[in-house]
Amino acid sequence: MAEGPLVHHYVNQLKKILQGRGVRIEFRPHKLKDDETSFQSTHIQKVEAHGKQFRIHFSDHRILLIHLMMWGSWRIYPKGESWDKPIQRARVIFHTDSHTAVVFSAPVVKLLTPLELQDDPKWGNLGPDPLRSDFSSKEFFRRLEQFPLREIGEALLDQQVIAGAGNILRIEILFRPHIHPRRKVDSLSKKEKTELLRWIFKLFEKWMKQIGRQNNWIQIYRRSGKSCPNCNHSIEFFRQAGRITYACPNCQL
Ligand SMILES: [Zn+2]
């Protein structure tokens, strides 16, 4: 599943072939809008990630928003190379002189003006993203503390609090400073919040660095019944915000 680090990883690859380039774009299985003809040839100004969203900025200032959710993926093929996925699953195809970039099975593809994106209740107003240079700790805590009675494990899944954290990251981020996911936001001490932020940066970066290699930073995700690496107690699981959550009931307080 594409949490923030994987999205940033894809964006780093896509930037090399799309940013600042003229492209032809095909929307499949159908065009986005009936009158959409402008992408026979367009210019991409910027490709960026914000949390789990891909944002592709065109020279006419519109933004193509793509979200992979649980199923989507990207491939970049040198021109003429055969694909390893069926074209029926292609959702958007970007053709450049040298490459073809394809997003497969992405459930969310939207073409929006900056204002439409900003005002969109679901896709706009994202929280700060720890992998972006514009991350603001102050803004993160402001958004976190807006709902003081919410459980911290639930708050970290809210993309309008922190963009890019998914189920794996929020479980591991809470495990490191020994904070139980059921704790209410307003019960966290200043020291715990500082530690939380430290581990947010650390684990986002760790995942980013380990893409394509063996993950050795995951300590409790999907390890229910196994021994806690801190205290040897058995890891438990429960449902929170509709997601399976893992925690150590002994050392996460
Ligand atoms: Zn433990």
PDB file of C-alpha atoms and ligand atoms in Angstrom:
ATOM      1  CA  MET A   1       0.000   0.000   0.000  1.00  0.00           C
ATOM      2  CA  ALA A   2       1.280   3.437  -0.922  1.00  0.00           C
ATOM      3  CA  GLU A   3       1.961   5.471   2.196  1.00  0.00           C
ATOM      4  CA  GLY A   4       3.808   8.804   1.882  1.00  0.00           C
ATOM      5  CA  PRO A   5       7.369   7.499   1.430  1.00  0.00           C
ATOM      6  CA  LEU A   6       6.395   5.297  -1.513  1.00  0.00           C
ATOM      7  CA  VAL A   7       4.527   8.180  -3.154  1.00  0.00           C
ATOM      8  CA  HIS A   8       7.591  10.439  -2.777  1.00  0.00           C
ATOM      9  CA  HIS A   9       9.769   7.665  -4.201  1.00  0.00           C
ATOM     10  CA  TYR A  10       7.552   7.371  -7.297  1.00  0.00           C
ATOM     11  CA  VAL A  11       7.485  11.162  -7.658  1.00  0.00           C
ATOM     12  CA  ASN A  12      11.296  11.319  -7.652  1.00  0.00           C
ATOM     13  CA  GLN A  13      11.307   8.918 -10.628  1.00  0.00           C
ATOM     14  CA  LEU A  14       8.447  10.699 -12.412  1.00  0.00           C
ATOM     15  CA  LYS A  15      10.108  14.114 -12.055  1.00  0.00           C
ATOM     16  CA  LYS A  16      13.070  12.916 -14.118  1.00  0.00           C
ATOM     17  CA  ILE A  17      10.951  12.096 -17.139  1.00  0.00           C
ATOM     18  CA  LEU A  18       7.903  14.403 -16.850  1.00  0.00           C
ATOM     19  CA  GLN A  19       8.840  17.645 -15.140  1.00  0.00           C
ATOM     20  CA  GLY A  20       9.491  20.506 -17.535  1.00  0.00           C
ATOM     21  CA  ARG A  21       8.618  18.305 -20.510  1.00  0.00           C
ATOM     22  CA  GLY A  22       6.038  18.256 -23.271  1.00  0.00           C
ATOM     23  CA  VAL A  23       3.807  15.185 -22.997  1.00  0.00           C
ATOM     24  CA  ARG A  24       0.819  13.530 -24.609  1.00  0.00           C
ATOM     25  CA  ILE A  25      -1.660  12.156 -22.110  1.00  0.00           C
ATOM     26  CA  GLU A  26      -4.265   9.436 -22.573  1.00  0.00           C
ATOM     27  CA  PHE A  27      -6.998   8.903 -20.020  1.00  0.00           C
ATOM     28  CA  ARG A  28      -8.374   5.391 -19.992  1.00  0.00           C
ATOM     29  CA  PRO A  29     -10.780   3.728 -20.265  1.00  0.00           C
ATOM     30  CA  HIS A  30     -12.372   7.086 -21.107  1.00  0.00           C
ATOM     31  CA  LYS A  31     -11.494  10.741 -21.203  1.00  0.00           C
ATOM     32  CA  LEU A  32     -11.954  12.742 -18.022  1.00  0.00           C
ATOM     33  CA  LYS A  33     -14.407  15.105 -19.677  1.00  0.00           C
ATOM     34  CA  ASP A  34     -16.057  14.989 -23.107  1.00  0.00           C
ATOM     35  CA  ASP A  35     -14.418  18.225 -24.156  1.00  0.00           C
ATOM     36  CA  GLU A  36     -10.978  17.195 -22.938  1.00  0.00           C
ATOM     37  CA  THR A  37      -8.782  17.599 -25.994  1.00  0.00           C
ATOM     38  CA  SER A  38      -5.981  19.749 -24.643  1.00  0.00           C
ATOM     39  CA  PHE A  39      -3.730  16.857 -23.674  1.00  0.00           C
ATOM     40  CA  GLN A  40      -2.739  15.821 -27.166  1.00  0.00           C
ATOM     41  CA  SER A  41       0.171  17.960 -26.189  1.00  0.00           C
ATOM     42  CA  THR A  42       0.729  19.690 -22.885  1.00  0.00           C
ATOM     43  CA  HIS A  43       3.587  20.869 -20.749  1.00  0.00           C
ATOM     44  CA  ILE A  44       4.173  19.623 -17.213  1.00  0.00           C
ATOM     45  CA  GLN A  45       5.549  22.300 -14.933  1.00  0.00           C
ATOM     46  CA  LYS A  46       5.884  20.348 -11.747  1.00  0.00           C
ATOM     47  CA  VAL A  47       5.336  16.869 -10.326  1.00  0.00           C
ATOM     48  CA  GLU A  48       4.978  16.739  -6.561  1.00  0.00           C
ATOM     49  CA  ALA A  49       3.821  14.529  -3.744  1.00  0.00           C
ATOM     50  CA  HIS A  50       1.760  15.746  -0.831  1.00  0.00           C
ATOM     51  CA  GLY A  51       1.098  12.903   1.562  1.00  0.00           C
ATOM     52  CA  LYS A  52      -0.373  10.080  -0.501  1.00  0.00           C
ATOM     53  CA  GLN A  53      -1.410  12.318  -3.402  1.00  0.00           C
ATOM     54  CA  PHE A  54       0.373  12.775  -6.707  1.00  0.00           C
ATOM     55  CA  ARG A  55      -0.079  16.317  -7.981  1.00  0.00           C
ATOM     56  CA  ILE A  56       0.902  16.961 -11.595  1.00  0.00           C
ATOM     57  CA  HIS A  57       0.860  20.663 -12.440  1.00  0.00           C
ATOM     58  CA  PHE A  58       0.218  21.680 -16.059  1.00  0.00           C
ATOM     59  CA  SER A  59       1.286  24.928 -17.694  1.00  0.00           C
ATOM     60  CA  ASP A  60      -2.362  26.086 -17.775  1.00  0.00           C
ATOM     61  CA  HIS A  61      -2.218  25.870 -13.931  1.00  0.00           C
ATOM     62  CA  ARG A  62      -4.619  22.972 -13.649  1.00  0.00           C
ATOM     63  CA  ILE A  63      -3.586  20.093 -11.435  1.00  0.00           C
ATOM     64  CA  LEU A  64      -4.018  16.403 -12.149  1.00  0.00           C
ATOM     65  CA  LEU A  65      -4.592  14.719  -8.797  1.00  0.00           C
ATOM     66  CA  ILE A  66      -3.940  10.977  -8.605  1.00  0.00           C
ATOM     67  CA  HIS A  67      -4.400   8.742  -5.566  1.00  0.00           C
ATOM     68  CA  LEU A  68      -3.449   5.076  -5.697  1.00  0.00           C
ATOM     69  CA  MET A  69      -5.517   4.037  -2.632  1.00  0.00           C
ATOM     70  CA  MET A  70      -4.864   0.313  -1.977  1.00  0.00           C
ATOM     71  CA  TRP A  71      -4.578  -0.909  -5.551  1.00  0.00           C
ATOM     72  CA  GLY A  72      -2.882   1.549  -7.854  1.00  0.00           C
ATOM     73  CA  SER A  73       0.722   1.547  -9.046  1.00  0.00           C
ATOM     74  CA  TRP A  74       3.062   3.376 -11.424  1.00  0.00           C
ATOM     75  CA  ARG A  75       5.391   2.035 -14.070  1.00  0.00           C
ATOM     76  CA  ILE A  76       7.903   3.897 -16.195  1.00  0.00           C
ATOM     77  CA  TYR A  77       8.893   2.192 -19.449  1.00  0.00           C
ATOM     78  CA  PRO A  78      11.592   3.330 -21.890  1.00  0.00           C
ATOM     79  CA  LYS A  79       9.924   3.967 -25.251  1.00  0.00           C
ATOM     80  CA  GLY A  80       9.277   0.745 -27.146  1.00  0.00           C
ATOM     81  CA  GLU A  81       9.706  -1.529 -24.119  1.00  0.00           C
ATOM     82  CA  SER A  82       6.864  -4.027 -23.564  1.00  0.00           C
ATOM     83  CA  TRP A  83       4.689  -3.580 -20.472  1.00  0.00           C
ATOM     84  CA  ASP A  84       4.509  -6.014 -17.575  1.00  0.00           C
ATOM     85  CA  LYS A  85       0.872  -5.115 -16.826  1.00  0.00           C
ATOM     86  CA  PRO A  86      -2.184  -5.287 -19.085  1.00  0.00           C
ATOM     87  CA  ILE A  87      -3.217  -2.078 -20.858  1.00  0.00           C
ATOM     88  CA  GLN A  88      -6.806  -2.691 -19.665  1.00  0.00           C
ATOM     89  CA  ARG A  89      -5.664  -1.698 -16.180  1.00  0.00           C
ATOM     90  CA  ALA A  90      -4.020   1.533 -17.345  1.00  0.00           C
ATOM     91  CA  ARG A  91      -5.794   4.620 -16.024  1.00  0.00           C
ATOM     92  CA  VAL A  92      -3.542   7.418 -17.305  1.00  0.00           C
ATOM     93  CA  ILE A  93      -0.698   7.130 -19.822  1.00  0.00           C
ATOM     94  CA  PHE A  94       1.935   9.867 -20.210  1.00  0.00           C
ATOM     95  CA  HIS A  95       3.918   9.707 -23.452  1.00  0.00           C
ATOM     96  CA  THR A  96       7.197  11.619 -23.746  1.00  0.00           C
ATOM     97  CA  ASP A  97       9.857  11.409 -26.486  1.00  0.00           C
ATOM     98  CA  SER A  98      11.813   8.867 -24.509  1.00  0.00           C
ATOM     99  CA  HIS A  99       9.463   7.184 -22.015  1.00  0.00           C
ATOM    100  CA  THR A 100       5.947   6.102 -21.222  1.00  0.00           C
ATOM    101  CA  ALA A 101       4.749   6.535 -17.639  1.00  0.00           C
ATOM    102  CA  VAL A 102       1.603   4.631 -16.756  1.00  0.00           C
ATOM    103  CA  VAL A 103      -0.567   4.721 -13.681  1.00  0.00           C
ATOM    104  CA  PHE A 104      -2.472   1.456 -13.299  1.00  0.00           C
ATOM    105  CA  SER A 105      -5.718   0.847 -11.401  1.00  0.00           C
ATOM    106  CA  ALA A 106      -5.738   4.224  -9.624  1.00  0.00           C
ATOM    107  CA  PRO A 107      -9.275   4.812  -8.335  1.00  0.00           C
ATOM    108  CA  VAL A 108      -8.860   8.599  -8.007  1.00  0.00           C
ATOM    109  CA  VAL A 109      -7.927  10.740 -11.024  1.00  0.00           C
ATOM    110  CA  LYS A 110      -9.157  14.346 -10.958  1.00  0.00           C
ATOM    111  CA  LEU A 111      -8.352  17.429 -12.963  1.00  0.00           C
ATOM    112  CA  LEU A 112      -8.790  20.510 -10.796  1.00  0.00           C
ATOM    113  CA  THR A 113      -7.928  24.186 -10.685  1.00  0.00           C
ATOM    114  CA  PRO A 114      -5.802  25.201  -7.683  1.00  0.00           C
ATOM    115  CA  LEU A 115      -8.880  26.778  -6.099  1.00  0.00           C
ATOM    116  CA  GLU A 116     -11.021  23.682  -6.635  1.00  0.00           C
ATOM    117  CA  LEU A 117      -8.313  21.566  -5.023  1.00  0.00           C
ATOM    118  CA  GLN A 118      -7.904  23.941  -2.098  1.00  0.00           C
ATOM    119  CA  ASP A 119     -11.655  23.939  -1.426  1.00  0.00           C
ATOM    120  CA  ASP A 120     -12.203  20.217  -1.923  1.00  0.00           C
ATOM    121  CA  PRO A 121     -13.362  18.820   1.450  1.00  0.00           C
ATOM    122  CA  LYS A 122     -11.848  15.396   0.804  1.00  0.00           C
ATOM    123  CA  TRP A 123      -8.666  16.061  -1.181  1.00  0.00           C
ATOM    124  CA  GLY A 124      -7.793  19.641  -0.206  1.00  0.00           C
ATOM    125  CA  ASN A 125      -6.634  21.111   3.087  1.00  0.00           C
ATOM    126  CA  LEU A 126      -3.988  18.438   3.683  1.00  0.00           C
ATOM    127  CA  GLY A 127      -1.943  18.485   6.846  1.00  0.00           C
ATOM    128  CA  PRO A 128       1.824  18.979   6.705  1.00  0.00           C
ATOM    129  CA  ASP A 129       3.882  16.220   5.073  1.00  0.00           C
ATOM    130  CA  PRO A 130       7.124  15.253   6.909  1.00  0.00           C
ATOM    131  CA  LEU A 131       8.843  14.499   3.593  1.00  0.00           C
ATOM    132  CA  ARG A 132       8.224  17.988   2.176  1.00  0.00           C
ATOM    133  CA  SER A 133      10.430  20.993   2.861  1.00  0.00           C
ATOM    134  CA  ASP A 134       7.356  23.058   3.838  1.00  0.00           C
ATOM    135  CA  PHE A 135       6.561  20.804   6.840  1.00  0.00           C
ATOM    136  CA  SER A 136       5.629  22.861   9.879  1.00  0.00           C
ATOM    137  CA  SER A 137       5.695  21.275  13.338  1.00  0.00           C
ATOM    138  CA  LYS A 138       3.579  24.122  14.658  1.00  0.00           C
ATOM    139  CA  GLU A 139       0.915  23.457  12.059  1.00  0.00           C
ATOM    140  CA  PHE A 140       1.018  19.716  12.757  1.00  0.00           C
ATOM    141  CA  PHE A 141       0.388  20.254  16.478  1.00  0.00           C
ATOM    142  CA  ARG A 142      -2.273  22.880  15.782  1.00  0.00           C
ATOM    143  CA  ARG A 143      -4.198  20.419  13.623  1.00  0.00           C
ATOM    144  CA  LEU A 144      -3.609  17.534  16.050  1.00  0.00           C
ATOM    145  CA  GLU A 145      -4.856  19.508  19.044  1.00  0.00           C
ATOM    146  CA  GLN A 146      -8.002  20.706  17.273  1.00  0.00           C
ATOM    147  CA  PHE A 147      -9.653  17.456  18.407  1.00  0.00           C
ATOM    148  CA  PRO A 148      -8.232  16.906  21.909  1.00  0.00           C
ATOM    149  CA  LEU A 149     -10.469  13.947  22.773  1.00  0.00           C
ATOM    150  CA  ARG A 150      -9.636  11.933  19.696  1.00  0.00           C
ATOM    151  CA  GLU A 151      -7.470   8.837  20.084  1.00  0.00           C
ATOM    152  CA  ILE A 152      -3.928   9.472  18.865  1.00  0.00           C
ATOM    153  CA  GLY A 153      -3.925   6.296  16.725  1.00  0.00           C
ATOM    154  CA  GLU A 154      -6.965   7.608  14.877  1.00  0.00           C
ATOM    155  CA  ALA A 155      -5.638  11.178  14.564  1.00  0.00           C
ATOM    156  CA  LEU A 156      -2.444  10.018  12.861  1.00  0.00           C
ATOM    157  CA  LEU A 157      -4.511   8.407  10.085  1.00  0.00           C
ATOM    158  CA  ASP A 158      -6.249  11.713   9.339  1.00  0.00           C
ATOM    159  CA  GLN A 159      -4.571  13.189   6.237  1.00  0.00           C
ATOM    160  CA  GLN A 160      -5.716  16.652   7.322  1.00  0.00           C
ATOM    161  CA  VAL A 161      -3.627  16.275  10.496  1.00  0.00           C
ATOM    162  CA  ILE A 162      -0.511  14.715   8.976  1.00  0.00           C
ATOM    163  CA  ALA A 163      -0.271  13.867   5.293  1.00  0.00           C
ATOM    164  CA  GLY A 164       1.306  10.589   4.264  1.00  0.00           C
ATOM    165  CA  ALA A 165       0.944   8.384   7.341  1.00  0.00           C
ATOM    166  CA  GLY A 166      -0.974   5.164   6.728  1.00  0.00           C
ATOM    167  CA  ASN A 167      -1.633   2.142   8.870  1.00  0.00           C
ATOM    168  CA  ILE A 168       1.951   0.835   8.984  1.00  0.00           C
ATOM    169  CA  LEU A 169       3.552   4.181   9.794  1.00  0.00           C
ATOM    170  CA  ARG A 170       1.116   5.240  12.505  1.00  0.00           C
ATOM    171  CA  ILE A 171       1.446   1.862  14.284  1.00  0.00           C
ATOM    172  CA  GLU A 172       5.258   1.944  14.240  1.00  0.00           C
ATOM    173  CA  ILE A 173       5.441   5.682  15.067  1.00  0.00           C
ATOM    174  CA  LEU A 174       3.400   5.143  18.259  1.00  0.00           C
ATOM    175  CA  PHE A 175       5.286   2.020  19.269  1.00  0.00           C
ATOM    176  CA  ARG A 176       8.729   3.680  19.406  1.00  0.00           C
ATOM    177  CA  PRO A 177       7.960   6.322  22.099  1.00  0.00           C
ATOM    178  CA  HIS A 178       5.728   3.778  23.970  1.00  0.00           C
ATOM    179  CA  ILE A 179       2.447   5.636  23.350  1.00  0.00           C
ATOM    180  CA  HIS A 180      -0.656   3.445  23.213  1.00  0.00           C
ATOM    181  CA  PRO A 181      -2.860   4.165  20.134  1.00  0.00           C
ATOM    182  CA  ARG A 182      -5.933   4.488  22.408  1.00  0.00           C
ATOM    183  CA  ARG A 183      -4.478   7.471  24.297  1.00  0.00           C
ATOM    184  CA  LYS A 184      -6.437  10.675  23.890  1.00  0.00           C
ATOM    185  CA  VAL A 185      -4.592  13.521  22.158  1.00  0.00           C
ATOM    186  CA  ASP A 186      -4.923  15.819  25.190  1.00  0.00           C
ATOM    187  CA  SER A 187      -3.367  13.212  27.502  1.00  0.00           C
ATOM    188  CA  LEU A 188       0.025  13.456  25.771  1.00  0.00           C
ATOM    189  CA  SER A 189       2.718  15.276  27.717  1.00  0.00           C
ATOM    190  CA  LYS A 190       4.988  17.828  26.084  1.00  0.00           C
ATOM    191  CA  LYS A 191       7.827  15.327  26.190  1.00  0.00           C
ATOM    192  CA  GLU A 192       5.697  12.641  24.550  1.00  0.00           C
ATOM    193  CA  LYS A 193       4.706  15.035  21.764  1.00  0.00           C
ATOM    194  CA  THR A 194       8.339  15.931  21.117  1.00  0.00           C
ATOM    195  CA  GLU A 195       9.224  12.241  20.962  1.00  0.00           C
ATOM    196  CA  LEU A 196       6.255  11.551  18.705  1.00  0.00           C
ATOM    197  CA  LEU A 197       7.430  14.182  16.224  1.00  0.00           C
ATOM    198  CA  ARG A 198      10.981  12.863  16.348  1.00  0.00           C
ATOM    199  CA  TRP A 199       9.791   9.367  15.431  1.00  0.00           C
ATOM    200  CA  ILE A 200       7.505  10.685  12.717  1.00  0.00           C
ATOM    201  CA  PHE A 201      10.519  12.179  10.913  1.00  0.00           C
ATOM    202  CA  LYS A 202      12.702   9.200  11.642  1.00  0.00           C
ATOM    203  CA  LEU A 203      10.345   6.515  10.349  1.00  0.00           C
ATOM    204  CA  PHE A 204       9.153   8.407   7.266  1.00  0.00           C
ATOM    205  CA  GLU A 205      12.820   8.825   6.307  1.00  0.00           C
ATOM    206  CA  LYS A 206      13.731   5.269   7.191  1.00  0.00           C
ATOM    207  CA  TRP A 207      11.008   3.850   4.954  1.00  0.00           C
ATOM    208  CA  MET A 208      12.058   6.191   2.144  1.00  0.00           C
ATOM    209  CA  LYS A 209      15.681   5.013   2.396  1.00  0.00           C
ATOM    210  CA  GLN A 210      14.738   1.336   2.470  1.00  0.00           C
ATOM    211  CA  ILE A 211      12.487   1.247  -0.592  1.00  0.00           C
ATOM    212  CA  GLY A 212      13.569  -1.614  -2.809  1.00  0.00           C
ATOM    213  CA  ARG A 213      15.531  -3.222   0.035  1.00  0.00           C
ATOM    214  CA  GLN A 214      14.500  -5.451   2.885  1.00  0.00           C
ATOM    215  CA  ASN A 215      12.415  -3.565   5.429  1.00  0.00           C
ATOM    216  CA  ASN A 216      13.994  -3.942   8.836  1.00  0.00           C
ATOM    217  CA  TRP A 217      12.310  -1.006  10.539  1.00  0.00           C
ATOM    218  CA  ILE A 218       8.886  -2.637  10.958  1.00  0.00           C
ATOM    219  CA  GLN A 219       8.773  -3.993  14.521  1.00  0.00           C
ATOM    220  CA  ILE A 220       5.139  -4.755  15.427  1.00  0.00           C
ATOM    221  CA  TYR A 221       2.918  -4.295  12.350  1.00  0.00           C
ATOM    222  CA  ARG A 222       1.179  -7.636  11.600  1.00  0.00           C
ATOM    223  CA  ARG A 223       3.032  -9.294  14.518  1.00  0.00           C
ATOM    224  CA  SER A 224       0.130 -10.006  16.854  1.00  0.00           C
ATOM    225  CA  GLY A 225       0.912 -12.817  19.287  1.00  0.00           C
ATOM    226  CA  LYS A 226       4.675 -12.369  18.765  1.00  0.00           C
ATOM    227  CA  SER A 227       7.028 -10.997  21.422  1.00  0.00           C
ATOM    228  CA  CYS A 228       7.401  -7.257  21.845  1.00  0.00           C
ATOM    229  CA  PRO A 229      10.992  -6.283  20.922  1.00  0.00           C
ATOM    230  CA  ASN A 230      11.081  -4.013  24.030  1.00  0.00           C
ATOM    231  CA  CYS A 231       9.611  -6.150  26.793  1.00  0.00           C
ATOM    232  CA  ASN A 232       8.784  -9.622  25.392  1.00  0.00           C
ATOM    233  CA  HIS A 233       5.075  -9.255  26.170  1.00  0.00           C
ATOM    234  CA  SER A 234       2.754 -10.518  23.460  1.00  0.00           C
ATOM    235  CA  ILE A 235       1.729  -7.949  20.788  1.00  0.00           C
ATOM    236  CA  GLU A 236      -2.044  -7.458  20.614  1.00  0.00           C
ATOM    237  CA  PHE A 237      -4.291  -6.259  17.835  1.00  0.00           C
ATOM    238  CA  PHE A 238      -7.614  -4.445  17.768  1.00  0.00           C
ATOM    239  CA  ARG A 239      -9.694  -2.397  15.390  1.00  0.00           C
ATOM    240  CA  GLN A 240      -9.369   1.379  15.437  1.00  0.00           C
ATOM    241  CA  ALA A 241     -10.794   3.810  12.869  1.00  0.00           C
ATOM    242  CA  GLY A 242     -11.727   0.786  10.772  1.00  0.00           C
ATOM    243  CA  ARG A 243      -8.131  -0.454  10.560  1.00  0.00           C
ATOM    244  CA  ILE A 244      -6.334  -3.309  12.278  1.00  0.00           C
ATOM    245  CA  THR A 245      -4.016  -1.778  14.841  1.00  0.00           C
ATOM    246  CA  TYR A 246      -1.105  -3.424  16.659  1.00  0.00           C
ATOM    247  CA  ALA A 247       0.295  -2.419  20.042  1.00  0.00           C
ATOM    248  CA  CYS A 248       2.121  -3.782  23.071  1.00  0.00           C
ATOM    249  CA  PRO A 249      -0.283  -3.606  26.052  1.00  0.00           C
ATOM    250  CA  ASN A 250       2.643  -3.790  28.474  1.00  0.00           C
ATOM    251  CA  CYS A 251       5.039  -1.065  27.349  1.00  0.00           C
ATOM    252  CA  GLN A 252       2.795   1.238  25.312  1.00  0.00           C
ATOM    253  CA  LEU A 253       0.995   3.246  27.938  1.00  0.00           C
TER     254      LEU A 253
HETATM  255 ZN    ZN B   1       6.311  -4.156  25.034  1.00  0.00          ZN
END
